[in-house]
Coordinates of N, CA and C in Angstrom, one line a residue:
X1 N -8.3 -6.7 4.4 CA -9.0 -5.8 5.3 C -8.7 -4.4 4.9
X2 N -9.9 -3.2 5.0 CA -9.3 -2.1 4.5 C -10.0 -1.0 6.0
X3 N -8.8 -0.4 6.3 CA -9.5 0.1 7.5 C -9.1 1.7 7.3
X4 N -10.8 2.0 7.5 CA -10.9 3.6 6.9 C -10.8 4.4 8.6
X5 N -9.9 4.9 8.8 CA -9.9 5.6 10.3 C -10.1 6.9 9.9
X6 N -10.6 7.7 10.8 CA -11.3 8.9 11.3 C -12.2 9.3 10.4
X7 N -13.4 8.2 9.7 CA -13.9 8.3 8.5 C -15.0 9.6 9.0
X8 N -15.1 10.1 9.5 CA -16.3 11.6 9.8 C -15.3 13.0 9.7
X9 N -13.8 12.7 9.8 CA -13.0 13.9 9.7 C -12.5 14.3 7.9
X10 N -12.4 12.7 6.9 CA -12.1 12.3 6.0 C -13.4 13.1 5.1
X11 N -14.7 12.8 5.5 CA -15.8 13.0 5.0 C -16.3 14.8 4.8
X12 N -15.8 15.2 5.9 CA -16.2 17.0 6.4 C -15.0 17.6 5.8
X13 N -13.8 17.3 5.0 CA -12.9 17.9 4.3 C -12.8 17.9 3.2
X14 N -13.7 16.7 3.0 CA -14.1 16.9 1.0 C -13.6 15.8 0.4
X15 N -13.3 14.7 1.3 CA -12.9 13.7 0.4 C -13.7 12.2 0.5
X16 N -15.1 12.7 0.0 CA -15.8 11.6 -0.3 C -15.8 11.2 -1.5
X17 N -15.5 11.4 -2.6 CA -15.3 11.2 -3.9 C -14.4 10.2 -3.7
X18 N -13.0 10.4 -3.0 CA -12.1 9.3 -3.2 C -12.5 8.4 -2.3
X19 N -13.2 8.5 -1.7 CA -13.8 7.1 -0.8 C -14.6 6.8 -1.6
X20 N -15.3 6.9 -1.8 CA -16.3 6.3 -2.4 C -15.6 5.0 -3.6
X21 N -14.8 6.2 -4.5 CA -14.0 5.7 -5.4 C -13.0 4.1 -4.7
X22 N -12.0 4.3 -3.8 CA -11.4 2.9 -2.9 C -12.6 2.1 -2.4
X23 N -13.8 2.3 -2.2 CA -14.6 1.5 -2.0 C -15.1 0.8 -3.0
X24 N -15.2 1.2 -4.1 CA -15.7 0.7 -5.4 C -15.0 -0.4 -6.1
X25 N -13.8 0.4 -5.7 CA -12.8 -0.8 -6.3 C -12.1 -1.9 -5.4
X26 N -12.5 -1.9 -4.2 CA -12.7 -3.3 -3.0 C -13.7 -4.2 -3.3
X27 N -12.4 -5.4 -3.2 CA -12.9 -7.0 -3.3 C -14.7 -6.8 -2.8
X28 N -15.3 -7.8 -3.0 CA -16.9 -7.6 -2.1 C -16.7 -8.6 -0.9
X29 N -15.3 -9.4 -1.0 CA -15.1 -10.1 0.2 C -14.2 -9.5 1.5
X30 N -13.8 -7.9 0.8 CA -13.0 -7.6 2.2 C -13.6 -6.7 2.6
X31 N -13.1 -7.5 4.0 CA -13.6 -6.9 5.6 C -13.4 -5.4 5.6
X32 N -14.2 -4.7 6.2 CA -14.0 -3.3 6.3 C -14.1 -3.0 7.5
X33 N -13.1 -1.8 8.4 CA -13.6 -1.9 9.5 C -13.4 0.0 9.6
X34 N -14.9 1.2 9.7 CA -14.6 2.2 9.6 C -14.2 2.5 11.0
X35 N -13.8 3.9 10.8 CA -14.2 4.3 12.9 C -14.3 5.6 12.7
X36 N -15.0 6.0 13.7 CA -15.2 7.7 13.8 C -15.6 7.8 14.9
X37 N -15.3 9.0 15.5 CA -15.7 9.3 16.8 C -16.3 9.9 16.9
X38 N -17.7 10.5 15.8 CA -18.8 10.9 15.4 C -19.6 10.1 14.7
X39 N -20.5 9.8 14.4 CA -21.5 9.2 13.6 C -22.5 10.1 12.7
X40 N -22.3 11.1 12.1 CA -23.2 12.0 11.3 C -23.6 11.3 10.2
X41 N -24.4 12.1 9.5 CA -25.5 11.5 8.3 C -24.5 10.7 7.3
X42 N -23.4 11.1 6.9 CA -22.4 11.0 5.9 C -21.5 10.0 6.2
X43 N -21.5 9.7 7.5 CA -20.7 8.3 7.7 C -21.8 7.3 7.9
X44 N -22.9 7.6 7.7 CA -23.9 6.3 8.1 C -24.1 5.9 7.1
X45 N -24.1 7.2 5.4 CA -24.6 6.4 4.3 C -23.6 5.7 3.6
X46 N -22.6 6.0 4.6 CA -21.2 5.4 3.6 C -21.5 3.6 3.7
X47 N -21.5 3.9 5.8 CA -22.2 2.4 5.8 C -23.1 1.2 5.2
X48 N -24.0 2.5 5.1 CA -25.3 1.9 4.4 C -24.9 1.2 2.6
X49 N -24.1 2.3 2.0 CA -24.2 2.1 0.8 C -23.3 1.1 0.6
X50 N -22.1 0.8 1.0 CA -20.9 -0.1 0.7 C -20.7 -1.3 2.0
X51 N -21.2 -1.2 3.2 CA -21.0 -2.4 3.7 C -22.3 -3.5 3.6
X52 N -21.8 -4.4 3.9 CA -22.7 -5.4 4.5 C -23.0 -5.4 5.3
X53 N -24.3 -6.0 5.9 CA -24.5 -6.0 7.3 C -23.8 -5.7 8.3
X54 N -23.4 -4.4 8.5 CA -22.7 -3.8 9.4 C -22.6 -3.5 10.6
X55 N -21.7 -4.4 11.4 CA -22.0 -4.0 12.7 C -21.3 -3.0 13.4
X56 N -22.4 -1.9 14.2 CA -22.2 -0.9 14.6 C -22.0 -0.9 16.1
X57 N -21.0 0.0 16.7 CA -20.6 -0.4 17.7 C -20.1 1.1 18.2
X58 N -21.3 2.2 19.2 CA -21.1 3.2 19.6 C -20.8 3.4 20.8
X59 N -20.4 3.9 20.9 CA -19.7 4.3 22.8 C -19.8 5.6 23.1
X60 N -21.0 5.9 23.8 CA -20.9 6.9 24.9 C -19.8 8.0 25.3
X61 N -19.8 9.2 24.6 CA -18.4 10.2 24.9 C -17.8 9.7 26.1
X62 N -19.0 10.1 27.4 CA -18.2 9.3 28.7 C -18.0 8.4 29.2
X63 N -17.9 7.5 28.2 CA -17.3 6.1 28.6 C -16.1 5.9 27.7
X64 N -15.7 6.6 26.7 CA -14.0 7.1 25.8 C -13.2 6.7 27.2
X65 N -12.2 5.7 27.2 CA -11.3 5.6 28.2 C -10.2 5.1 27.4
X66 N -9.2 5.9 27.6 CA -8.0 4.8 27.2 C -6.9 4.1 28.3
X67 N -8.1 3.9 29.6 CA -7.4 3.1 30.5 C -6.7 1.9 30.0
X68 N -5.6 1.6 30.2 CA -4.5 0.3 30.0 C -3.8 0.3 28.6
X69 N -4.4 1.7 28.2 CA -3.9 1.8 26.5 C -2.5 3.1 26.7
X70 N -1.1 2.8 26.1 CA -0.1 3.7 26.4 C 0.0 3.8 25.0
X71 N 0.0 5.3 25.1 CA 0.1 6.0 23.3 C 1.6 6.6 23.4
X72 N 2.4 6.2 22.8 CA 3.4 7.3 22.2 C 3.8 7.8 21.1
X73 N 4.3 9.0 21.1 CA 4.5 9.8 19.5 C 5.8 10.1 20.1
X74 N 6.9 9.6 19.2 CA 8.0 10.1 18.9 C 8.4 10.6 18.1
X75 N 8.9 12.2 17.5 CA 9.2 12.5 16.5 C 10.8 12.2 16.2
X76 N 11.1 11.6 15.1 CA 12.0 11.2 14.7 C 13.2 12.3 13.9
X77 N 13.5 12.5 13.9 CA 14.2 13.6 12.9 C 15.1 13.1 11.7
X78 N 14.9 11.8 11.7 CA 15.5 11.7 10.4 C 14.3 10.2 9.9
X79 N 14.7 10.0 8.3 CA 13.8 8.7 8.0 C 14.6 7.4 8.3
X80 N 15.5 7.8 8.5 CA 16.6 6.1 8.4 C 16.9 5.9 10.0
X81 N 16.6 6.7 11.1 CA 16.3 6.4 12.6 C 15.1 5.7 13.0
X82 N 14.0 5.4 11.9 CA 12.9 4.9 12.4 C 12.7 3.9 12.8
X83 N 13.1 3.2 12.3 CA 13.4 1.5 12.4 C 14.0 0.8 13.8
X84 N 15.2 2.3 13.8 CA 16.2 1.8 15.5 C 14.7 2.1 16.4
X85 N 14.6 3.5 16.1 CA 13.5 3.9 17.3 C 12.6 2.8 17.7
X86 N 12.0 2.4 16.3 CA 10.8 1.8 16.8 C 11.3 0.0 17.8
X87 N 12.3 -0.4 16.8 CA 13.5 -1.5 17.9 C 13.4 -1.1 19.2
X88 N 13.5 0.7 19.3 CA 14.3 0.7 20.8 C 13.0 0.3 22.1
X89 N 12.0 0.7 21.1 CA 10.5 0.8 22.1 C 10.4 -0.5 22.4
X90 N 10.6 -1.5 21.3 CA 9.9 -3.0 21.5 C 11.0 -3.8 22.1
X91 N 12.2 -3.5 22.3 CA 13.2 -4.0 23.1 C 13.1 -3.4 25.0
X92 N 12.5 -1.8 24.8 CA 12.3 -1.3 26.5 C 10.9 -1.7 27.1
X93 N 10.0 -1.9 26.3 CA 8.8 -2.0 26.4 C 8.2 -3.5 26.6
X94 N 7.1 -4.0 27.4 CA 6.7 -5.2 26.9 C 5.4 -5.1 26.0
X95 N 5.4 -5.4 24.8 CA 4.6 -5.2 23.5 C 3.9 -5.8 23.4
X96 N 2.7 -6.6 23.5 CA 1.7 -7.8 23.3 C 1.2 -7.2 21.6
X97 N 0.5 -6.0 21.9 CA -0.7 -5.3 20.4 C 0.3 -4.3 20.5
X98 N -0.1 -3.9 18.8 CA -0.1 -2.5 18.5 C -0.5 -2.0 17.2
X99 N -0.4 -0.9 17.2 CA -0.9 0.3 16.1 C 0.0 0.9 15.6
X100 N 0.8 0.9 14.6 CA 1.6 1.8 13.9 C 1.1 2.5 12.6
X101 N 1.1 3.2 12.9 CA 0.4 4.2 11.5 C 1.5 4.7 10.9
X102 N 1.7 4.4 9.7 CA 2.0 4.8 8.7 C 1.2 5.1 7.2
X103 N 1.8 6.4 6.7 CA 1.3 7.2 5.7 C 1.5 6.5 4.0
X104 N 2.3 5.3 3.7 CA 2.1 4.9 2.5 C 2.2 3.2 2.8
X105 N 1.9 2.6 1.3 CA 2.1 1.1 1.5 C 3.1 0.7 1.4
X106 N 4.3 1.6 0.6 CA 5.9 0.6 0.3 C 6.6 0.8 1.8
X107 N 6.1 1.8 2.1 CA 6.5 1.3 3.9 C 6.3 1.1 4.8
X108 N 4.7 0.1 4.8 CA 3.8 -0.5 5.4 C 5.0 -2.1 4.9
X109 N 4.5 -2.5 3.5 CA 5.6 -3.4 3.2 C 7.0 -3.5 3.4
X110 N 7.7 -2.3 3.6 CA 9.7 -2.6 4.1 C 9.1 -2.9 5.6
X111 N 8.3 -2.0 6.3 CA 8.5 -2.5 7.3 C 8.1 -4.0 8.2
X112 N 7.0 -4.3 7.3 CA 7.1 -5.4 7.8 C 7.6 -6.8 7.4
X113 N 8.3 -6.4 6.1 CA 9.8 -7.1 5.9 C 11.0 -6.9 7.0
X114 N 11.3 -6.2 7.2 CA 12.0 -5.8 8.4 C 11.4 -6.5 10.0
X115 N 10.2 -6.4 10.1 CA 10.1 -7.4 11.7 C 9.9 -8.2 11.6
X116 N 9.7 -9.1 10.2 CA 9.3 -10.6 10.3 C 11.3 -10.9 10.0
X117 N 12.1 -10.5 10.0 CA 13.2 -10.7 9.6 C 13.8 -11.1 11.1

């Protein structure tokens, strides 16, 4: 699965060359799932040109709710507190889903060596 997030902000700063380019070189069997919270000309032809039958799925500015959704940002001050932090959340918290964004793959991979442990 390769999931392109805030692909209309990605597109309006100049980096459609390297999309294009990561899409080029994606399986033709993996799932893609973009999102944008705009739909302009330049995320439609992204659609157009590299998905499959794409299903689109727009929402109404006034219907944007993030009722039942709890977002936190903790800034961490160091790299090797991340791991406790994020412990500390899923031990005070009751966690069903989540979203963790991180900025590379080798710590997409430690980390989730680290919670399947």
């Amino acid at each position: 699965m390769f999931v392109l997030d805030e692909a209309d902000e990605m597109l309006s700063r100049g980096f459609k060359d390297q999309i294009y380019d990561i899409f080029q070189k994606l399986n033709s069997n993996t799932q893609v799932v973009l999102l944008s919270a705009t739909m302009p000309s330049d995320v439609l032809e992204v659609t157009k040109k590299f998905m499959r039958d794409p299903i689109r799925i727009l929402v109404k500015k006034e219907e944007l709710t993030l009722e039942g959704i709890r977002q936190f940002y903790i800034n961490v001050e160091r790299e090797e507190w991340k791991l406790d932090t994020l412990c500390d959340l899923y031990e005070t918290l009751t966690i069903t889903q989540a979203v963790i964004f991180i900025n590379t793959r080798r710590k997409v991979d430690w980390l989730t060596e680290k919670m399947h442990a």
